[in-house]
PDB file of C-alpha atoms in Angstrom:
ATOM      1  CA  MET A   1     132.376 117.844  80.867  1.00  0.00           C
ATOM      2  CA  LYS A   2     131.141 116.509  84.217  1.00  0.00           C
ATOM      3  CA  GLN A   3     131.209 120.007  85.713  1.00  0.00           C
ATOM      4  CA  ASN A   4     129.336 121.431  82.726  1.00  0.00           C
ATOM      5  CA  SER A   5     126.437 118.935  82.934  1.00  0.00           C
ATOM      6  CA  THR A   6     126.207 119.344  86.716  1.00  0.00           C
ATOM      7  CA  LYS A   7     126.000 123.100  86.239  1.00  0.00           C
ATOM      8  CA  SER A   8     123.165 122.671  83.705  1.00  0.00           C
ATOM      9  CA  LEU A   9     121.297 120.376  86.077  1.00  0.00           C
ATOM     10  CA  LYS A  10     121.645 122.923  88.869  1.00  0.00           C
ATOM     11  CA  TRP A  11     120.164 125.652  86.661  1.00  0.00           C
ATOM     12  CA  LEU A  12     117.340 123.337  85.625  1.00  0.00           C
ATOM     13  CA  THR A  13     116.686 122.484  89.271  1.00  0.00           C
ATOM     14  CA  GLY A  14     116.506 126.179  90.123  1.00  0.00           C
ATOM     15  CA  ALA A  15     114.025 126.795  87.307  1.00  0.00           C
ATOM     16  CA  VAL A  16     111.921 123.824  88.420  1.00  0.00           C
ATOM     17  CA  ILE A  17     111.886 125.143  91.994  1.00  0.00           C
ATOM     18  CA  VAL A  18     110.772 128.629  90.932  1.00  0.00           C
ATOM     19  CA  LEU A  19     108.109 127.458  88.462  1.00  0.00           C
ATOM     20  CA  GLY A  20     106.966 124.664  90.776  1.00  0.00           C
ATOM     21  CA  LEU A  21     106.501 127.008  93.727  1.00  0.00           C
ATOM     22  CA  ILE A  22     104.511 129.417  91.553  1.00  0.00           C
ATOM     23  CA  SER A  23     102.312 126.558  90.355  1.00  0.00           C
ATOM     24  CA  LEU A  24     101.870 125.215  93.884  1.00  0.00           C
ATOM     25  CA  GLY A  25     100.900 128.675  95.101  1.00  0.00           C
ATOM     26  CA  ILE A  26      98.260 129.035  92.395  1.00  0.00           C
ATOM     27  CA  ILE A  27      96.786 125.571  92.932  1.00  0.00           C
ATOM     28  CA  THR A  28      96.808 125.991  96.721  1.00  0.00           C
ATOM     29  CA  SER A  29      94.972 129.313  96.467  1.00  0.00           C
ATOM     30  CA  GLN A  30      92.460 127.743  94.078  1.00  0.00           C
ATOM     31  CA  THR A  31      91.956 124.852  96.507  1.00  0.00           C
ATOM     32  CA  PHE A  32      91.196 127.238  99.372  1.00  0.00           C
ATOM     33  CA  GLY A  33      88.997 129.219  96.991  1.00  0.00           C
ATOM     34  CA  PHE A  34      86.849 126.165  96.276  1.00  0.00           C
ATOM     35  CA  PHE A  35      86.243 125.550  99.979  1.00  0.00           C
ATOM     36  CA  TYR A  36      86.213 129.071 101.446  1.00  0.00           C
ATOM     37  CA  GLY A  37      85.876 131.510  98.543  1.00  0.00           C
ATOM     38  CA  TYR A  38      89.175 133.125  99.574  1.00  0.00           C
ATOM     39  CA  PRO A  39      91.812 134.113  98.244  1.00  0.00           C
ATOM     40  CA  VAL A  40      90.351 133.199  94.847  1.00  0.00           C
ATOM     41  CA  GLN A  41      86.665 133.956  94.360  1.00  0.00           C
ATOM     42  CA  GLN A  42      85.831 130.511  93.027  1.00  0.00           C
ATOM     43  CA  ARG A  43      83.435 128.541  95.184  1.00  0.00           C
ATOM     44  CA  ALA A  44      82.530 124.977  94.366  1.00  0.00           C
ATOM     45  CA  GLU A  45      78.922 124.106  93.571  1.00  0.00           C
ATOM     46  CA  TRP A  46      78.299 121.184  95.901  1.00  0.00           C
ATOM     47  CA  ILE A  47      75.981 118.521  94.509  1.00  0.00           C
ATOM     48  CA  GLU A  48      74.277 116.103  96.896  1.00  0.00           C
ATOM     49  CA  GLY A  49      75.550 112.605  96.258  1.00  0.00           C
ATOM     50  CA  PHE A  50      78.641 113.947  94.464  1.00  0.00           C
ATOM     51  CA  LYS A  51      80.074 116.030  97.301  1.00  0.00           C
ATOM     52  CA  CYS A  52      82.556 113.333  98.381  1.00  0.00           C
ATOM     53  CA  MET A  53      83.793 112.927  94.803  1.00  0.00           C
ATOM     54  CA  GLN A  54      84.035 116.690  94.355  1.00  0.00           C
ATOM     55  CA  MET A  55      86.071 117.056  97.549  1.00  0.00           C
ATOM     56  CA  SER A  56      88.302 114.147  96.508  1.00  0.00           C
ATOM     57  CA  ILE A  57      89.016 115.773  93.148  1.00  0.00           C
ATOM     58  CA  ILE A  58      89.971 119.067  94.797  1.00  0.00           C
ATOM     59  CA  VAL A  59      92.213 117.485  97.435  1.00  0.00           C
ATOM     60  CA  LEU A  60      93.820 114.902  95.126  1.00  0.00           C
ATOM     61  CA  ARG A  61      94.624 117.609  92.575  1.00  0.00           C
ATOM     62  CA  LEU A  62      96.575 119.523  95.218  1.00  0.00           C
ATOM     63  CA  ALA A  63      98.172 116.370  96.673  1.00  0.00           C
ATOM     64  CA  GLY A  64      99.112 115.119  93.207  1.00  0.00           C
ATOM     65  CA  THR A  65     100.688 118.430  92.283  1.00  0.00           C
ATOM     66  CA  ILE A  66     102.725 118.489  95.492  1.00  0.00           C
ATOM     67  CA  THR A  67     103.801 114.887  94.905  1.00  0.00           C
ATOM     68  CA  CYS A  68     104.818 115.550  91.289  1.00  0.00           C
ATOM     69  CA  PHE A  69     106.838 118.577  92.376  1.00  0.00           C
ATOM     70  CA  ALA A  70     108.553 116.624  95.170  1.00  0.00           C
ATOM     71  CA  LEU A  71     109.348 113.652  92.919  1.00  0.00           C
ATOM     72  CA  LEU A  72     110.730 115.883  90.192  1.00  0.00           C
ATOM     73  CA  LEU A  73     112.990 117.593  92.721  1.00  0.00           C
ATOM     74  CA  ALA A  74     114.044 114.209  94.141  1.00  0.00           C
ATOM     75  CA  PHE A  75     114.977 113.067  90.621  1.00  0.00           C
ATOM     76  CA  LEU A  76     117.006 116.207  89.933  1.00  0.00           C
ATOM     77  CA  PHE A  77     118.791 116.264  93.314  1.00  0.00           C
ATOM     78  CA  SER A  78     119.586 112.555  92.993  1.00  0.00           C
ATOM     79  CA  SER A  79     121.012 113.123  89.511  1.00  0.00           C
ATOM     80  CA  ILE A  80     123.168 116.052  90.678  1.00  0.00           C
ATOM     81  CA  LYS A  81     124.502 114.083  93.653  1.00  0.00           C
ATOM     82  CA  ALA A  82     125.223 111.043  91.480  1.00  0.00           C
ATOM     83  CA  GLN A  83     127.051 113.083  88.853  1.00  0.00           C
ATOM     84  CA  LYS A  84     129.239 114.616  91.547  1.00  0.00           C
ATOM     85  CA  ASN A  85     130.115 111.048  92.596  1.00  0.00           C
ATOM     86  CA  GLY A  86     130.856 110.021  89.009  1.00  0.00           C
ATOM     87  CA  VAL A  87     127.655 108.014  88.436  1.00  0.00           C
ATOM     88  CA  LEU A  88     125.749 108.963  85.319  1.00  0.00           C
ATOM     89  CA  PHE A  89     122.460 107.117  86.008  1.00  0.00           C
ATOM     90  CA  PRO A  90     121.569 106.484  89.667  1.00  0.00           C
ATOM     91  CA  ARG A  91     119.422 103.390  90.172  1.00  0.00           C
ATOM     92  CA  LYS A  92     116.968 104.992  92.599  1.00  0.00           C
ATOM     93  CA  ASN A  93     115.755 107.363  89.873  1.00  0.00           C
ATOM     94  CA  ILE A  94     113.950 104.440  88.202  1.00  0.00           C
ATOM     95  CA  GLY A  95     111.477 104.173  91.082  1.00  0.00           C
ATOM     96  CA  ILE A  96     111.143 107.940  91.220  1.00  0.00           C
ATOM     97  CA  LEU A  97     110.172 108.018  87.532  1.00  0.00           C
ATOM     98  CA  PHE A  98     107.519 105.299  87.925  1.00  0.00           C
ATOM     99  CA  SER A  99     106.126 107.117  90.977  1.00  0.00           C
ATOM    100  CA  LEU A 100     106.083 110.341  88.967  1.00  0.00           C
ATOM    101  CA  ALA A 101     104.044 108.595  86.263  1.00  0.00           C
ATOM    102  CA  ALA A 102     101.428 107.535  88.835  1.00  0.00           C
ATOM    103  CA  ALA A 103     101.318 110.976  90.467  1.00  0.00           C
ATOM    104  CA  SER A 104     101.013 112.698  87.091  1.00  0.00           C
ATOM    105  CA  PHE A 105      98.034 110.478  86.207  1.00  0.00           C
ATOM    106  CA  VAL A 106      96.240 111.430  89.434  1.00  0.00           C
ATOM    107  CA  THR A 107      97.036 115.119  88.962  1.00  0.00           C
ATOM    108  CA  LEU A 108      95.988 115.233  85.306  1.00  0.00           C
ATOM    109  CA  PHE A 109      92.837 113.174  85.921  1.00  0.00           C
ATOM    110  CA  CYS A 110      91.729 115.486  88.727  1.00  0.00           C
ATOM    111  CA  SER A 111      92.636 118.610  86.754  1.00  0.00           C
ATOM    112  CA  GLY A 112      90.700 117.304  83.761  1.00  0.00           C
ATOM    113  CA  ASN A 113      87.630 116.729  85.923  1.00  0.00           C
ATOM    114  CA  MET A 114      87.516 120.063  87.744  1.00  0.00           C
ATOM    115  CA  HIS A 115      84.259 120.736  85.901  1.00  0.00           C
ATOM    116  CA  ILE A 116      82.640 118.297  88.369  1.00  0.00           C
ATOM    117  CA  VAL A 117      83.551 120.690  91.174  1.00  0.00           C
ATOM    118  CA  MET A 118      81.787 123.479  89.290  1.00  0.00           C
ATOM    119  CA  GLY A 119      78.512 121.539  89.091  1.00  0.00           C
ATOM    120  CA  THR A 120      78.537 119.044  86.206  1.00  0.00           C
ATOM    121  CA  ARG A 121      77.924 115.334  86.661  1.00  0.00           C
ATOM    122  CA  TYR A 122      80.161 113.514  84.205  1.00  0.00           C
ATOM    123  CA  ILE A 123      83.705 112.148  84.410  1.00  0.00           C
ATOM    124  CA  THR A 124      86.158 112.521  81.546  1.00  0.00           C
ATOM    125  CA  LEU A 125      89.324 110.607  80.801  1.00  0.00           C
ATOM    126  CA  GLY A 126      91.234 112.277  77.998  1.00  0.00           C
ATOM    127  CA  PHE A 127      94.236 111.456  75.891  1.00  0.00           C
ATOM    128  CA  THR A 128      96.591 113.612  77.981  1.00  0.00           C
ATOM    129  CA  GLU A 129      95.739 111.800  81.237  1.00  0.00           C
ATOM    130  CA  LEU A 130      96.894 108.537  79.660  1.00  0.00           C
ATOM    131  CA  PHE A 131      99.608 109.766  77.306  1.00  0.00           C
ATOM    132  CA  VAL A 132     101.799 111.655  79.797  1.00  0.00           C
ATOM    133  CA  PRO A 133     102.119 108.778  82.323  1.00  0.00           C
ATOM    134  CA  VAL A 134     102.816 106.327  79.493  1.00  0.00           C
ATOM    135  CA  ILE A 135     105.608 108.568  78.164  1.00  0.00           C
ATOM    136  CA  ILE A 136     107.083 108.865  81.668  1.00  0.00           C
ATOM    137  CA  CYS A 137     106.958 105.054  82.021  1.00  0.00           C
ATOM    138  CA  ILE A 138     108.712 104.671  78.654  1.00  0.00           C
ATOM    139  CA  VAL A 139     111.423 107.079  79.835  1.00  0.00           C
ATOM    140  CA  ALA A 140     111.699 105.073  83.078  1.00  0.00           C
ATOM    141  CA  LEU A 141     112.179 101.823  81.128  1.00  0.00           C
ATOM    142  CA  ILE A 142     114.830 103.425  78.906  1.00  0.00           C
ATOM    143  CA  TYR A 143     116.460 104.875  82.029  1.00  0.00           C
ATOM    144  CA  ARG A 144     116.493 101.386  83.600  1.00  0.00           C
ATOM    145  CA  ASN A 145     118.346 100.057  80.540  1.00  0.00           C
ATOM    146  CA  ALA A 146     120.791 102.954  80.781  1.00  0.00           C
ATOM    147  CA  VAL A 147     121.415 102.114  84.452  1.00  0.00           C
ATOM    148  CA  GLN A 148     122.145  98.489  83.562  1.00  0.00           C
ATOM    149  CA  VAL A 149     124.514  99.439  80.738  1.00  0.00           C
ATOM    150  CA  SER A 150     126.233 102.033  82.949  1.00  0.00           C
ATOM    151  CA  GLU A 151     126.717  99.519  85.747  1.00  0.00           C
ATOM    152  CA  GLU A 152     128.096  96.909  83.322  1.00  0.00           C
ATOM    153  CA  ASN A 153     130.502  99.458  81.829  1.00  0.00           C
ATOM    154  CA  SER A 154     131.758 100.473  85.262  1.00  0.00           C
ATOM    155  CA  LEU A 155     132.750  96.844  85.889  1.00  0.00           C
ATOM    156  CA  THR A 156     134.623  96.594  82.556  1.00  0.00           C
ATOM    157  CA  ILE A 157     138.319  97.370  82.647  1.00  0.00           C
TER     158      ILE A 157
END
């Protein structure tokens, strides 16, 4: 059973790497497109007084996406390594999940406000920007309980 779940995690990690790299490539090309008009013909409409906010949204969207991708890979690699060592729930994944919740908020907030980069002057905060990080935090809290139970069971003879 241990070998089977490790194999599934490895396949999932491979899929995450492929899809994540595609997503990073698209968002990186869009980021360069906003500043330089190349490789994507999508220039930002700079508004005086909002230019700093517009630049922050563009850069934080890319940084947040990179961070989410890196944290997701860290979670998966940590889980694979722990399962090979016979640990079902590694403790360090709790912090990774809470960090992922914060990074996903930044990424979703910036993605939801890309209209500012295109020339509008209002900020939106939607349901998704709040819901996804809350769900990740709930999973992190459940994961923390699973770590505690797993550690207690490993001490029981």
